[in-house]
Structure formats: structure tokens, C-alpha cells
Amino acid sequence: MSDFLEDLQGGPVRSVADYRKQDIKTREAGRRAIGELGPGAADANLERGEDSTSCVDDLGFDRDGVTREQPRYEWGLRYSSKADYLADLGRLRTTWEHRGWKTYDVPPPEPPNRESALPDWPGIRTTDDHGIAIRISLDWYSGKPTLSTDGGCIRYDRDDTVTARKRTGAADGRWPRREGTITYGDGVQVSIGPVQPITPTPEMTGDAPPAAAHTYRVVVRVTNRSGAPVELDSRGIGSYKGANPGVKWLAGYPAELQTGSRNEVAEGMSTRLEYVLTAQAKPAHLEITYGPGKLHTRYLWLLSVA
């Protein structure tokens, strides 16, 4: 009975790290399938996220802080003939069955109306060892061949974020040091420091008190070695109440993040962010907190001031 009720609610409540793992596996499943197609059939890096209308909490089972998402991705395929398309389907069927995955036939799509004739190309689908549904078929609307992957609907606790597996230097929060690095469990890495004294310009500190005697640059580098993009938040850096008296973080920084738009670090890429602060008196050190986005834990950094 308890299993039945859990399934009815949408499954167990998991961590953000669990969701990230399934999201990464869902992307990788599609990219691997594309690598097993004929040359030129698709670009593995051109996936498109697909929204799901079924992964919602219509009955109010999710408590505060719990959300649900369904990682789903689609890649457009290119074929000059039906014969080339069917040849790839045959290769994939053999590969999937060799792995022990049961394969199902997908009938050609029904046209949305009588005036819209669609090709009579069939498709295939399977489910891999991670529970990810993989499918190649024609899009019911456009009639074009597509490959899609679906990781299933996942409930997770937004506060149970991805944690660090290694913290070094200023990132371990023990005593002030010039710089430090955090490597998260999913492969995302953050480096901060050293704090750099700079000579400000009026354009740089226009919103700061004119008598501010010290201005500093704090450089943050986010390197993404996970298999999914990392969304950055311009408000990711800050300090807890009572820390850094007399220090002011200037508005407008980091200028690298576009306000009102989605800012991401793609897989295998690195981004440099520059924050600027002012102080009336030189601080002995800075106590700041930082996390690259809403899915990763914010940690305390103790940065010495050169």
C-alpha cells in the first residue's frame, strides 16, 4: 500500500544531486544513441529541452520546498531517404537488443488533419538501464525524424542541494587565505581569489560613497565538468549578517551576467565573473558566501586582503 501511495504521489522525494544525475544521464543517453547512428545523421550537441505537462502536482502532494521536473530532450535527425533512416533503425535495434534492452516498434504518426500527409516511416523505442526512455520516430506535427530521451518525472527537495566533495584554501572556511577552490559532487568547480586592490573610476563606483578609501576586485571562476549546464545567479555572492562591516558590494557586478536572461555555463566550459566592492577602512579579510546557482550549496569563504 505504501508503494502504491508513493507512486501515486510521483515517487520518493530525492535530492537535487539525484535530479542532476538523472538529467545528465538523460542527455548522455541521447548523445550516445546519436553516436551509434550513421555519419551526419545529427549533431549530438544540439539537444532541445522539452517541457512536460504531465510532471505536475495536481493533487497537492508536494510539500513546501519540494518540486518536480522531468528531464526530456530531443534531437532533429537528417536523412536523404527512407532507406537510410531504416538502416539506422536496424543498427540501433541490434545494439539495444545486444545490451539486453527490450525494443518496441512505433507506428508511423497519424497526420493532424487530412490535408497534412506525413511519411509512413515507423520508429522504435526502448528503456535503458537507468530507466531512460529512448525513442526514434517521426514528429507527429512536422513529420521530421527525431530522437528523444525522457528521464521520467522526479520529485526533489530544492533545499537538498548538490554538495562539495572537496574544499581547499579559502574555501574550507577555517582561516583567511588568498584563494580557494570547491569541487562539487557533480564535477562543477568554483575558484575565488585572490582579492585584488584596484584604482576605481567614477563609472565603476558611481553608486558608492565618494569617500570610500579602498576598492577591490573579487574574481570568481566557474568551470563546468558535469554533463549538464550550470545556471548562474548574479546574487550568488554575499555575506551573512554582521560580516564585513563597512564593506559594500557594488551594484552592476558582475557585468558578465545579463540581467533578466538565463546565464549558463555549458558543459566543458568555464566562465569568469568579476565582483567589485568598496570599504571605508581596509578590512582584515573578507567573509563571503558563494554558490554558482540554485542547485549548488553556498559555502563560506575566508579571503585575505592583499
PDB file of C-alpha atoms in Angstrom:
ATOM      1  CA  MET A   1       0.000   0.000   0.000  1.00  0.00           C
ATOM      2  CA  SER A   2       2.812   2.421   0.885  1.00  0.00           C
ATOM      3  CA  ASP A   3       4.485   1.744  -2.501  1.00  0.00           C
ATOM      4  CA  PHE A   4       1.181   2.395  -4.245  1.00  0.00           C
ATOM      5  CA  LEU A   5       0.685   5.703  -2.439  1.00  0.00           C
ATOM      6  CA  GLU A   6       4.280   6.750  -3.177  1.00  0.00           C
ATOM      7  CA  ASP A   7       3.795   6.041  -6.879  1.00  0.00           C
ATOM      8  CA  LEU A   8       0.533   7.979  -6.792  1.00  0.00           C
ATOM      9  CA  GLN A   9       2.332  10.972  -5.299  1.00  0.00           C
ATOM     10  CA  GLY A  10       5.003  10.856  -8.005  1.00  0.00           C
ATOM     11  CA  GLY A  11       7.692   8.724  -6.396  1.00  0.00           C
ATOM     12  CA  PRO A  12      10.074   9.367  -3.485  1.00  0.00           C
ATOM     13  CA  VAL A  13      11.396  12.835  -2.676  1.00  0.00           C
ATOM     14  CA  ARG A  14      15.028  12.889  -3.800  1.00  0.00           C
ATOM     15  CA  SER A  15      17.913  15.329  -3.586  1.00  0.00           C
ATOM     16  CA  VAL A  16      18.951  17.923  -6.150  1.00  0.00           C
ATOM     17  CA  ALA A  17      22.045  15.780  -6.768  1.00  0.00           C
ATOM     18  CA  ASP A  18      19.775  12.864  -7.712  1.00  0.00           C
ATOM     19  CA  TYR A  19      17.923  15.074 -10.171  1.00  0.00           C
ATOM     20  CA  ARG A  20      21.205  16.348 -11.655  1.00  0.00           C
ATOM     21  CA  LYS A  21      22.446  12.776 -12.134  1.00  0.00           C
ATOM     22  CA  GLN A  22      19.296  11.736 -13.963  1.00  0.00           C
ATOM     23  CA  ASP A  23      19.352  14.905 -16.066  1.00  0.00           C
ATOM     24  CA  ILE A  24      22.969  14.215 -17.077  1.00  0.00           C
ATOM     25  CA  LYS A  25      22.191  10.558 -17.853  1.00  0.00           C
ATOM     26  CA  THR A  26      19.204  11.617 -19.962  1.00  0.00           C
ATOM     27  CA  ARG A  27      21.382  13.905 -22.074  1.00  0.00           C
ATOM     28  CA  GLU A  28      24.142  11.278 -22.330  1.00  0.00           C
ATOM     29  CA  ALA A  29      21.673   8.590 -23.445  1.00  0.00           C
ATOM     30  CA  GLY A  30      20.655  10.697 -26.429  1.00  0.00           C
ATOM     31  CA  ARG A  31      24.224  11.639 -27.333  1.00  0.00           C
ATOM     32  CA  ARG A  32      25.328   8.024 -27.186  1.00  0.00           C
ATOM     33  CA  ALA A  33      22.438   6.960 -29.424  1.00  0.00           C
ATOM     34  CA  ILE A  34      23.373   9.660 -31.927  1.00  0.00           C
ATOM     35  CA  GLY A  35      26.955   8.366 -31.925  1.00  0.00           C
ATOM     36  CA  GLU A  36      25.592   4.970 -32.951  1.00  0.00           C
ATOM     37  CA  LEU A  37      23.771   6.382 -35.982  1.00  0.00           C
ATOM     38  CA  GLY A  38      25.279   6.843 -39.405  1.00  0.00           C
ATOM     39  CA  PRO A  39      27.631   9.800 -40.015  1.00  0.00           C
ATOM     40  CA  GLY A  40      25.864  13.132 -40.396  1.00  0.00           C
ATOM     41  CA  ALA A  41      22.505  11.991 -39.023  1.00  0.00           C
ATOM     42  CA  ALA A  42      22.586  14.545 -36.178  1.00  0.00           C
ATOM     43  CA  ASP A  43      24.716  16.849 -34.055  1.00  0.00           C
ATOM     44  CA  ALA A  44      24.978  15.461 -30.513  1.00  0.00           C
ATOM     45  CA  ASN A  45      25.413  18.977 -29.083  1.00  0.00           C
ATOM     46  CA  LEU A  46      22.159  20.339 -30.492  1.00  0.00           C
ATOM     47  CA  GLU A  47      19.690  18.928 -27.999  1.00  0.00           C
ATOM     48  CA  ARG A  48      16.499  20.821 -27.274  1.00  0.00           C
ATOM     49  CA  GLY A  49      14.827  20.646 -23.876  1.00  0.00           C
ATOM     50  CA  GLU A  50      11.185  19.611 -23.932  1.00  0.00           C
ATOM     51  CA  ASP A  51       8.607  20.668 -21.336  1.00  0.00           C
ATOM     52  CA  SER A  52       6.263  18.098 -19.850  1.00  0.00           C
ATOM     53  CA  THR A  53       2.644  18.811 -18.959  1.00  0.00           C
ATOM     54  CA  SER A  54       2.282  15.514 -17.082  1.00  0.00           C
ATOM     55  CA  CYS A  55       5.002  16.109 -14.464  1.00  0.00           C
ATOM     56  CA  VAL A  56       2.900  18.364 -12.238  1.00  0.00           C
ATOM     57  CA  ASP A  57       1.387  18.094  -8.783  1.00  0.00           C
ATOM     58  CA  ASP A  58      -2.321  18.400  -9.458  1.00  0.00           C
ATOM     59  CA  LEU A  59      -3.341  16.753  -6.160  1.00  0.00           C
ATOM     60  CA  GLY A  60      -1.191  18.804  -3.778  1.00  0.00           C
ATOM     61  CA  PHE A  61       1.137  16.025  -2.629  1.00  0.00           C
ATOM     62  CA  ASP A  62       4.323  18.135  -2.770  1.00  0.00           C
ATOM     63  CA  ARG A  63       5.146  19.892   0.480  1.00  0.00           C
ATOM     64  CA  ASP A  64       6.873  23.286   0.672  1.00  0.00           C
ATOM     65  CA  GLY A  65      10.356  23.141  -0.828  1.00  0.00           C
ATOM     66  CA  VAL A  66       9.593  20.075  -2.951  1.00  0.00           C
ATOM     67  CA  THR A  67       9.324  20.436  -6.699  1.00  0.00           C
ATOM     68  CA  ARG A  68       9.224  18.072  -9.649  1.00  0.00           C
ATOM     69  CA  GLU A  69      10.863  18.165 -13.050  1.00  0.00           C
ATOM     70  CA  GLN A  70      11.138  15.787 -15.980  1.00  0.00           C
ATOM     71  CA  PRO A  71      14.396  15.851 -17.980  1.00  0.00           C
ATOM     72  CA  ARG A  72      13.389  15.402 -21.622  1.00  0.00           C
ATOM     73  CA  TYR A  73      15.487  16.182 -24.691  1.00  0.00           C
ATOM     74  CA  GLU A  74      15.075  15.957 -28.428  1.00  0.00           C
ATOM     75  CA  TRP A  75      17.466  15.996 -31.386  1.00  0.00           C
ATOM     76  CA  GLY A  76      16.488  16.570 -35.002  1.00  0.00           C
ATOM     77  CA  LEU A  77      17.706  13.898 -37.434  1.00  0.00           C
ATOM     78  CA  ARG A  78      18.619  14.284 -41.104  1.00  0.00           C
ATOM     79  CA  TYR A  79      18.082  11.585 -43.736  1.00  0.00           C
ATOM     80  CA  SER A  80      18.056  11.827 -47.513  1.00  0.00           C
ATOM     81  CA  SER A  81      15.899   8.725 -47.907  1.00  0.00           C
ATOM     82  CA  LYS A  82      13.674   6.295 -46.060  1.00  0.00           C
ATOM     83  CA  ALA A  83      16.182   3.519 -46.745  1.00  0.00           C
ATOM     84  CA  ASP A  84      18.950   5.406 -44.860  1.00  0.00           C
ATOM     85  CA  TYR A  85      16.569   6.035 -41.953  1.00  0.00           C
ATOM     86  CA  LEU A  86      15.516   2.379 -41.742  1.00  0.00           C
ATOM     87  CA  ALA A  87      19.140   1.254 -41.918  1.00  0.00           C
ATOM     88  CA  ASP A  88      19.926   3.331 -38.811  1.00  0.00           C
ATOM     89  CA  LEU A  89      16.863   1.944 -37.051  1.00  0.00           C
ATOM     90  CA  GLY A  90      18.116  -1.546 -37.780  1.00  0.00           C
ATOM     91  CA  ARG A  91      21.561  -0.771 -36.379  1.00  0.00           C
ATOM     92  CA  LEU A  92      20.101   0.733 -33.225  1.00  0.00           C
ATOM     93  CA  ARG A  93      17.703  -2.175 -32.730  1.00  0.00           C
ATOM     94  CA  THR A  94      20.612  -4.630 -32.910  1.00  0.00           C
ATOM     95  CA  THR A  95      22.704  -2.535 -30.495  1.00  0.00           C
ATOM     96  CA  TRP A  96      19.899  -2.130 -27.969  1.00  0.00           C
ATOM     97  CA  GLU A  97      18.933  -5.798 -28.023  1.00  0.00           C
ATOM     98  CA  HIS A  98      22.591  -6.782 -27.627  1.00  0.00           C
ATOM     99  CA  ARG A  99      22.584  -4.759 -24.386  1.00  0.00           C
ATOM    100  CA  GLY A 100      19.520  -6.630 -23.198  1.00  0.00           C
ATOM    101  CA  TRP A 101      17.103  -3.740 -23.717  1.00  0.00           C
ATOM    102  CA  LYS A 102      13.662  -4.699 -24.976  1.00  0.00           C
ATOM    103  CA  THR A 103      12.791  -2.836 -28.172  1.00  0.00           C
ATOM    104  CA  TYR A 104       9.300  -1.840 -29.273  1.00  0.00           C
ATOM    105  CA  ASP A 105       8.024  -0.736 -32.671  1.00  0.00           C
ATOM    106  CA  VAL A 106       6.484   2.716 -33.025  1.00  0.00           C
ATOM    107  CA  PRO A 107       3.890   3.054 -35.817  1.00  0.00           C
ATOM    108  CA  PRO A 108       4.068   5.992 -38.248  1.00  0.00           C
ATOM    109  CA  PRO A 109       2.326   9.070 -36.842  1.00  0.00           C
ATOM    110  CA  GLU A 110      -1.237   9.928 -37.683  1.00  0.00           C
ATOM    111  CA  PRO A 111      -1.485  13.226 -39.588  1.00  0.00           C
ATOM    112  CA  PRO A 112      -3.016  16.088 -37.550  1.00  0.00           C
ATOM    113  CA  ASN A 113      -5.571  16.590 -40.327  1.00  0.00           C
ATOM    114  CA  ARG A 114      -6.460  15.086 -43.687  1.00  0.00           C
ATOM    115  CA  GLU A 115      -4.652  17.802 -45.602  1.00  0.00           C
ATOM    116  CA  SER A 116      -1.321  17.065 -43.872  1.00  0.00           C
ATOM    117  CA  ALA A 117       0.189  13.932 -45.343  1.00  0.00           C
ATOM    118  CA  LEU A 118       3.084  12.514 -43.316  1.00  0.00           C
ATOM    119  CA  PRO A 119       5.714   9.964 -44.386  1.00  0.00           C
ATOM    120  CA  ASP A 120       4.930   6.373 -43.447  1.00  0.00           C
ATOM    121  CA  TRP A 121       8.222   5.866 -41.607  1.00  0.00           C
ATOM    122  CA  PRO A 122       7.987   3.701 -38.472  1.00  0.00           C
ATOM    123  CA  GLY A 123      10.037   4.174 -35.305  1.00  0.00           C
ATOM    124  CA  ILE A 124      11.480   2.239 -32.369  1.00  0.00           C
ATOM    125  CA  ARG A 125      11.759   2.814 -28.634  1.00  0.00           C
ATOM    126  CA  THR A 126      13.440   1.256 -25.615  1.00  0.00           C
ATOM    127  CA  THR A 127      14.335   1.922 -21.974  1.00  0.00           C
ATOM    128  CA  ASP A 128      17.958   1.801 -20.849  1.00  0.00           C
ATOM    129  CA  ASP A 129      19.489   0.562 -17.595  1.00  0.00           C
ATOM    130  CA  HIS A 130      18.889   3.936 -15.892  1.00  0.00           C
ATOM    131  CA  GLY A 131      15.175   3.989 -16.682  1.00  0.00           C
ATOM    132  CA  ILE A 132      15.583   6.495 -19.506  1.00  0.00           C
ATOM    133  CA  ALA A 133      13.149   6.111 -22.382  1.00  0.00           C
ATOM    134  CA  ILE A 134      14.844   6.463 -25.796  1.00  0.00           C
ATOM    135  CA  ARG A 135      12.843   6.858 -28.971  1.00  0.00           C
ATOM    136  CA  ILE A 136      13.404   7.488 -32.666  1.00  0.00           C
ATOM    137  CA  SER A 137      10.309   8.303 -34.695  1.00  0.00           C
ATOM    138  CA  LEU A 138       8.701  10.969 -36.831  1.00  0.00           C
ATOM    139  CA  ASP A 139       7.413  14.094 -35.167  1.00  0.00           C
ATOM    140  CA  TRP A 140       3.625  13.940 -35.349  1.00  0.00           C
ATOM    141  CA  TYR A 141       3.386  17.609 -36.342  1.00  0.00           C
ATOM    142  CA  SER A 142       6.310  18.275 -38.678  1.00  0.00           C
ATOM    143  CA  GLY A 143       6.791  14.750 -39.986  1.00  0.00           C
ATOM    144  CA  LYS A 144      10.570  15.028 -39.484  1.00  0.00           C
ATOM    145  CA  PRO A 145      12.585  12.254 -37.802  1.00  0.00           C
ATOM    146  CA  THR A 146      13.675  12.937 -34.229  1.00  0.00           C
ATOM    147  CA  LEU A 147      15.497  11.189 -31.401  1.00  0.00           C
ATOM    148  CA  SER A 148      14.177  11.842 -27.905  1.00  0.00           C
ATOM    149  CA  THR A 149      15.125  10.823 -24.371  1.00  0.00           C
ATOM    150  CA  ASP A 150      12.942  11.011 -21.272  1.00  0.00           C
ATOM    151  CA  GLY A 151      14.356  10.623 -17.752  1.00  0.00           C
ATOM    152  CA  GLY A 152      10.970  10.453 -16.027  1.00  0.00           C
ATOM    153  CA  CYS A 153       9.247  12.710 -13.528  1.00  0.00           C
ATOM    154  CA  ILE A 154      11.447  13.343 -10.471  1.00  0.00           C
ATOM    155  CA  ARG A 155      10.380  14.875  -7.162  1.00  0.00           C
ATOM    156  CA  TYR A 156      13.204  16.560  -5.291  1.00  0.00           C
ATOM    157  CA  ASP A 157      13.828  18.831  -2.327  1.00  0.00           C
ATOM    158  CA  ARG A 158      15.109  22.203  -3.561  1.00  0.00           C
ATOM    159  CA  ASP A 159      16.968  22.747  -0.273  1.00  0.00           C
ATOM    160  CA  ASP A 160      18.851  19.429  -0.524  1.00  0.00           C
ATOM    161  CA  THR A 161      21.371  20.895  -2.966  1.00  0.00           C
ATOM    162  CA  VAL A 162      24.495  19.469  -4.589  1.00  0.00           C
ATOM    163  CA  THR A 163      27.304  19.494  -2.005  1.00  0.00           C
ATOM    164  CA  ALA A 164      31.083  19.776  -2.263  1.00  0.00           C
ATOM    165  CA  ARG A 165      33.311  16.720  -2.418  1.00  0.00           C
ATOM    166  CA  LYS A 166      36.486  18.801  -1.942  1.00  0.00           C
ATOM    167  CA  ARG A 167      37.198  22.253  -0.442  1.00  0.00           C
ATOM    168  CA  THR A 168      40.679  23.758  -0.424  1.00  0.00           C
ATOM    169  CA  GLY A 169      42.339  27.029   0.631  1.00  0.00           C
ATOM    170  CA  ALA A 170      39.989  29.892   1.472  1.00  0.00           C
ATOM    171  CA  ALA A 171      37.016  27.691   0.630  1.00  0.00           C
ATOM    172  CA  ASP A 172      37.355  25.433   3.670  1.00  0.00           C
ATOM    173  CA  GLY A 173      36.194  28.264   5.965  1.00  0.00           C
ATOM    174  CA  ARG A 174      38.892  27.723   8.627  1.00  0.00           C
ATOM    175  CA  TRP A 175      41.114  30.802   8.342  1.00  0.00           C
ATOM    176  CA  PRO A 176      41.713  33.544   5.738  1.00  0.00           C
ATOM    177  CA  ARG A 177      43.766  32.647   2.679  1.00  0.00           C
ATOM    178  CA  ARG A 178      44.390  34.305  -0.669  1.00  0.00           C
ATOM    179  CA  GLU A 179      42.260  31.979  -2.768  1.00  0.00           C
ATOM    180  CA  GLY A 180      40.487  28.659  -2.748  1.00  0.00           C
ATOM    181  CA  THR A 181      38.609  26.083  -4.780  1.00  0.00           C
ATOM    182  CA  ILE A 182      35.491  23.982  -4.321  1.00  0.00           C
ATOM    183  CA  THR A 183      34.744  20.905  -6.433  1.00  0.00           C
ATOM    184  CA  TYR A 184      31.122  19.812  -6.212  1.00  0.00           C
ATOM    185  CA  GLY A 185      29.894  16.247  -6.372  1.00  0.00           C
ATOM    186  CA  ASP A 186      28.669  16.640  -9.951  1.00  0.00           C
ATOM    187  CA  GLY A 187      32.008  17.966 -11.257  1.00  0.00           C
ATOM    188  CA  VAL A 188      31.289  21.708 -11.148  1.00  0.00           C
ATOM    189  CA  GLN A 189      34.305  23.627  -9.836  1.00  0.00           C
ATOM    190  CA  VAL A 190      34.425  27.138  -8.327  1.00  0.00           C
ATOM    191  CA  SER A 191      37.623  29.116  -7.689  1.00  0.00           C
ATOM    192  CA  ILE A 192      37.688  32.508  -5.939  1.00  0.00           C
ATOM    193  CA  GLY A 193      40.596  34.859  -5.307  1.00  0.00           C
ATOM    194  CA  PRO A 194      42.933  36.457  -4.790  1.00  0.00           C
ATOM    195  CA  VAL A 195      41.290  39.736  -3.761  1.00  0.00           C
ATOM    196  CA  GLN A 196      42.838  42.488  -5.903  1.00  0.00           C
ATOM    197  CA  PRO A 197      43.106  46.147  -4.798  1.00  0.00           C
ATOM    198  CA  ILE A 198      42.236  48.378  -7.755  1.00  0.00           C
ATOM    199  CA  THR A 199      42.041  52.074  -8.552  1.00  0.00           C
ATOM    200  CA  PRO A 200      38.356  52.829  -9.153  1.00  0.00           C
ATOM    201  CA  THR A 201      36.897  55.032 -11.846  1.00  0.00           C
ATOM    202  CA  PRO A 202      33.802  57.225 -11.387  1.00  0.00           C
ATOM    203  CA  GLU A 203      31.913  54.905 -13.733  1.00  0.00           C
ATOM    204  CA  MET A 204      32.851  51.923 -11.568  1.00  0.00           C
ATOM    205  CA  THR A 205      31.828  53.305  -8.166  1.00  0.00           C
ATOM    206  CA  GLY A 206      29.131  55.785  -9.125  1.00  0.00           C
ATOM    207  CA  ASP A 207      26.705  54.320  -6.581  1.00  0.00           C
ATOM    208  CA  ALA A 208      29.263  54.111  -3.747  1.00  0.00           C
ATOM    209  CA  PRO A 209      30.071  56.790  -1.133  1.00  0.00           C
ATOM    210  CA  PRO A 210      32.583  59.224  -2.673  1.00  0.00           C
ATOM    211  CA  ALA A 211      34.848  58.961   0.367  1.00  0.00           C
ATOM    212  CA  ALA A 212      35.378  55.194   0.043  1.00  0.00           C
ATOM    213  CA  ALA A 213      39.101  54.685   0.509  1.00  0.00           C
ATOM    214  CA  HIS A 214      39.501  51.121  -0.716  1.00  0.00           C
ATOM    215  CA  THR A 215      38.188  49.317  -3.767  1.00  0.00           C
ATOM    216  CA  TYR A 216      38.714  45.640  -4.507  1.00  0.00           C
ATOM    217  CA  ARG A 217      38.067  43.198  -7.324  1.00  0.00           C
ATOM    218  CA  VAL A 218      36.990  39.641  -6.483  1.00  0.00           C
ATOM    219  CA  VAL A 219      37.249  37.196  -9.397  1.00  0.00           C
ATOM    220  CA  VAL A 220      35.093  34.064  -9.449  1.00  0.00           C
ATOM    221  CA  ARG A 221      35.727  31.281 -11.974  1.00  0.00           C
ATOM    222  CA  VAL A 222      33.114  28.600 -12.572  1.00  0.00           C
ATOM    223  CA  THR A 223      34.256  25.550 -14.550  1.00  0.00           C
ATOM    224  CA  ASN A 224      31.646  23.017 -15.578  1.00  0.00           C
ATOM    225  CA  ARG A 225      32.924  19.443 -15.750  1.00  0.00           C
ATOM    226  CA  SER A 226      29.491  17.933 -15.238  1.00  0.00           C
ATOM    227  CA  GLY A 227      27.302  16.710 -18.068  1.00  0.00           C
ATOM    228  CA  ALA A 228      24.652  19.437 -17.832  1.00  0.00           C
ATOM    229  CA  PRO A 229      24.689  23.260 -17.940  1.00  0.00           C
ATOM    230  CA  VAL A 230      25.054  25.247 -14.718  1.00  0.00           C
ATOM    231  CA  GLU A 231      22.751  28.224 -14.334  1.00  0.00           C
ATOM    232  CA  LEU A 232      24.439  31.205 -12.653  1.00  0.00           C
ATOM    233  CA  ASP A 233      22.827  33.745 -10.374  1.00  0.00           C
ATOM    234  CA  SER A 234      24.106  37.325 -10.137  1.00  0.00           C
ATOM    235  CA  ARG A 235      23.090  37.310  -6.462  1.00  0.00           C
ATOM    236  CA  GLY A 236      25.148  34.179  -5.763  1.00  0.00           C
ATOM    237  CA  ILE A 237      27.777  36.051  -3.755  1.00  0.00           C
ATOM    238  CA  GLY A 238      27.205  37.801  -0.469  1.00  0.00           C
ATOM    239  CA  SER A 239      27.909  37.772   3.243  1.00  0.00           C
ATOM    240  CA  TYR A 240      25.963  36.754   6.282  1.00  0.00           C
ATOM    241  CA  LYS A 241      24.581  39.258   8.794  1.00  0.00           C
ATOM    242  CA  GLY A 242      27.287  41.002  10.784  1.00  0.00           C
ATOM    243  CA  ALA A 243      30.168  40.010   8.496  1.00  0.00           C
ATOM    244  CA  ASN A 244      32.364  42.532   6.673  1.00  0.00           C
ATOM    245  CA  PRO A 245      31.252  45.759   8.427  1.00  0.00           C
ATOM    246  CA  GLY A 246      31.781  48.815   6.252  1.00  0.00           C
ATOM    247  CA  VAL A 247      32.111  46.765   3.047  1.00  0.00           C
ATOM    248  CA  LYS A 248      29.745  47.486   0.149  1.00  0.00           C
ATOM    249  CA  TRP A 249      29.244  45.228  -2.864  1.00  0.00           C
ATOM    250  CA  LEU A 250      28.684  47.452  -5.885  1.00  0.00           C
ATOM    251  CA  ALA A 251      25.565  47.101  -7.979  1.00  0.00           C
ATOM    252  CA  GLY A 252      26.034  46.225 -11.638  1.00  0.00           C
ATOM    253  CA  TYR A 253      28.599  43.493 -10.963  1.00  0.00           C
ATOM    254  CA  PRO A 254      29.297  41.010 -12.292  1.00  0.00           C
ATOM    255  CA  ALA A 255      28.807  42.717 -15.633  1.00  0.00           C
ATOM    256  CA  GLU A 256      29.290  39.331 -17.353  1.00  0.00           C
ATOM    257  CA  LEU A 257      25.788  38.215 -16.319  1.00  0.00           C
ATOM    258  CA  GLN A 258      22.907  39.559 -18.354  1.00  0.00           C
ATOM    259  CA  THR A 259      20.083  40.834 -16.147  1.00  0.00           C
ATOM    260  CA  GLY A 260      16.718  39.288 -16.941  1.00  0.00           C
ATOM    261  CA  SER A 261      18.133  36.471 -19.088  1.00  0.00           C
ATOM    262  CA  ARG A 262      19.284  32.915 -18.453  1.00  0.00           C
ATOM    263  CA  ASN A 263      23.018  32.757 -17.736  1.00  0.00           C
ATOM    264  CA  GLU A 264      24.606  29.328 -18.047  1.00  0.00           C
ATOM    265  CA  VAL A 265      27.996  27.675 -18.163  1.00  0.00           C
ATOM    266  CA  ALA A 266      27.836  24.930 -20.788  1.00  0.00           C
ATOM    267  CA  GLU A 267      29.389  21.505 -20.278  1.00  0.00           C
ATOM    268  CA  GLY A 268      33.171  21.628 -20.596  1.00  0.00           C
ATOM    269  CA  MET A 269      33.244  25.424 -20.468  1.00  0.00           C
ATOM    270  CA  SER A 270      34.488  27.977 -17.932  1.00  0.00           C
ATOM    271  CA  THR A 271      33.195  31.454 -17.031  1.00  0.00           C
ATOM    272  CA  ARG A 272      34.998  34.319 -15.273  1.00  0.00           C
ATOM    273  CA  LEU A 273      32.899  36.660 -13.123  1.00  0.00           C
ATOM    274  CA  GLU A 274      34.194  39.929 -11.666  1.00  0.00           C
ATOM    275  CA  TYR A 275      32.691  41.414  -8.489  1.00  0.00           C
ATOM    276  CA  VAL A 276      33.705  44.807  -7.086  1.00  0.00           C
ATOM    277  CA  LEU A 277      33.435  46.097  -3.506  1.00  0.00           C
ATOM    278  CA  THR A 278      34.430  49.229  -1.603  1.00  0.00           C
ATOM    279  CA  ALA A 279      35.330  49.843   2.031  1.00  0.00           C
ATOM    280  CA  GLN A 280      35.962  52.899   4.187  1.00  0.00           C
ATOM    281  CA  ALA A 281      38.706  51.103   6.104  1.00  0.00           C
ATOM    282  CA  LYS A 282      40.849  48.261   4.854  1.00  0.00           C
ATOM    283  CA  PRO A 283      39.241  45.010   6.036  1.00  0.00           C
ATOM    284  CA  ALA A 284      41.436  42.391   7.660  1.00  0.00           C
ATOM    285  CA  HIS A 285      39.802  39.765   5.462  1.00  0.00           C
ATOM    286  CA  LEU A 286      36.507  39.044   3.707  1.00  0.00           C
ATOM    287  CA  GLU A 287      33.890  36.570   4.879  1.00  0.00           C
ATOM    288  CA  ILE A 288      31.689  35.754   1.911  1.00  0.00           C
ATOM    289  CA  THR A 289      29.331  33.010   0.840  1.00  0.00           C
ATOM    290  CA  TYR A 290      29.035  31.771  -2.708  1.00  0.00           C
ATOM    291  CA  GLY A 291      27.252  29.098  -4.724  1.00  0.00           C
ATOM    292  CA  PRO A 292      27.135  29.026  -8.538  1.00  0.00           C
ATOM    293  CA  GLY A 293      23.349  28.683  -8.732  1.00  0.00           C
ATOM    294  CA  LYS A 294      20.196  27.473  -7.035  1.00  0.00           C
ATOM    295  CA  LEU A 295      21.160  23.791  -7.356  1.00  0.00           C
ATOM    296  CA  HIS A 296      24.538  24.020  -5.587  1.00  0.00           C
ATOM    297  CA  THR A 297      25.223  24.612  -1.889  1.00  0.00           C
ATOM    298  CA  ARG A 298      26.568  28.021  -0.863  1.00  0.00           C
ATOM    299  CA  TYR A 299      29.745  27.816   1.244  1.00  0.00           C
ATOM    300  CA  LEU A 300      31.709  30.203   3.427  1.00  0.00           C
ATOM    301  CA  TRP A 301      34.948  31.593   2.009  1.00  0.00           C
ATOM    302  CA  LEU A 302      37.559  33.418   4.131  1.00  0.00           C
ATOM    303  CA  LEU A 303      39.620  35.548   1.761  1.00  0.00           C
ATOM    304  CA  SER A 304      42.651  37.525   2.890  1.00  0.00           C
ATOM    305  CA  VAL A 305      43.036  41.058   1.525  1.00  0.00           C
ATOM    306  CA  ALA A 306      46.388  41.754  -0.115  1.00  0.00           C
TER     307      ALA A 306
END
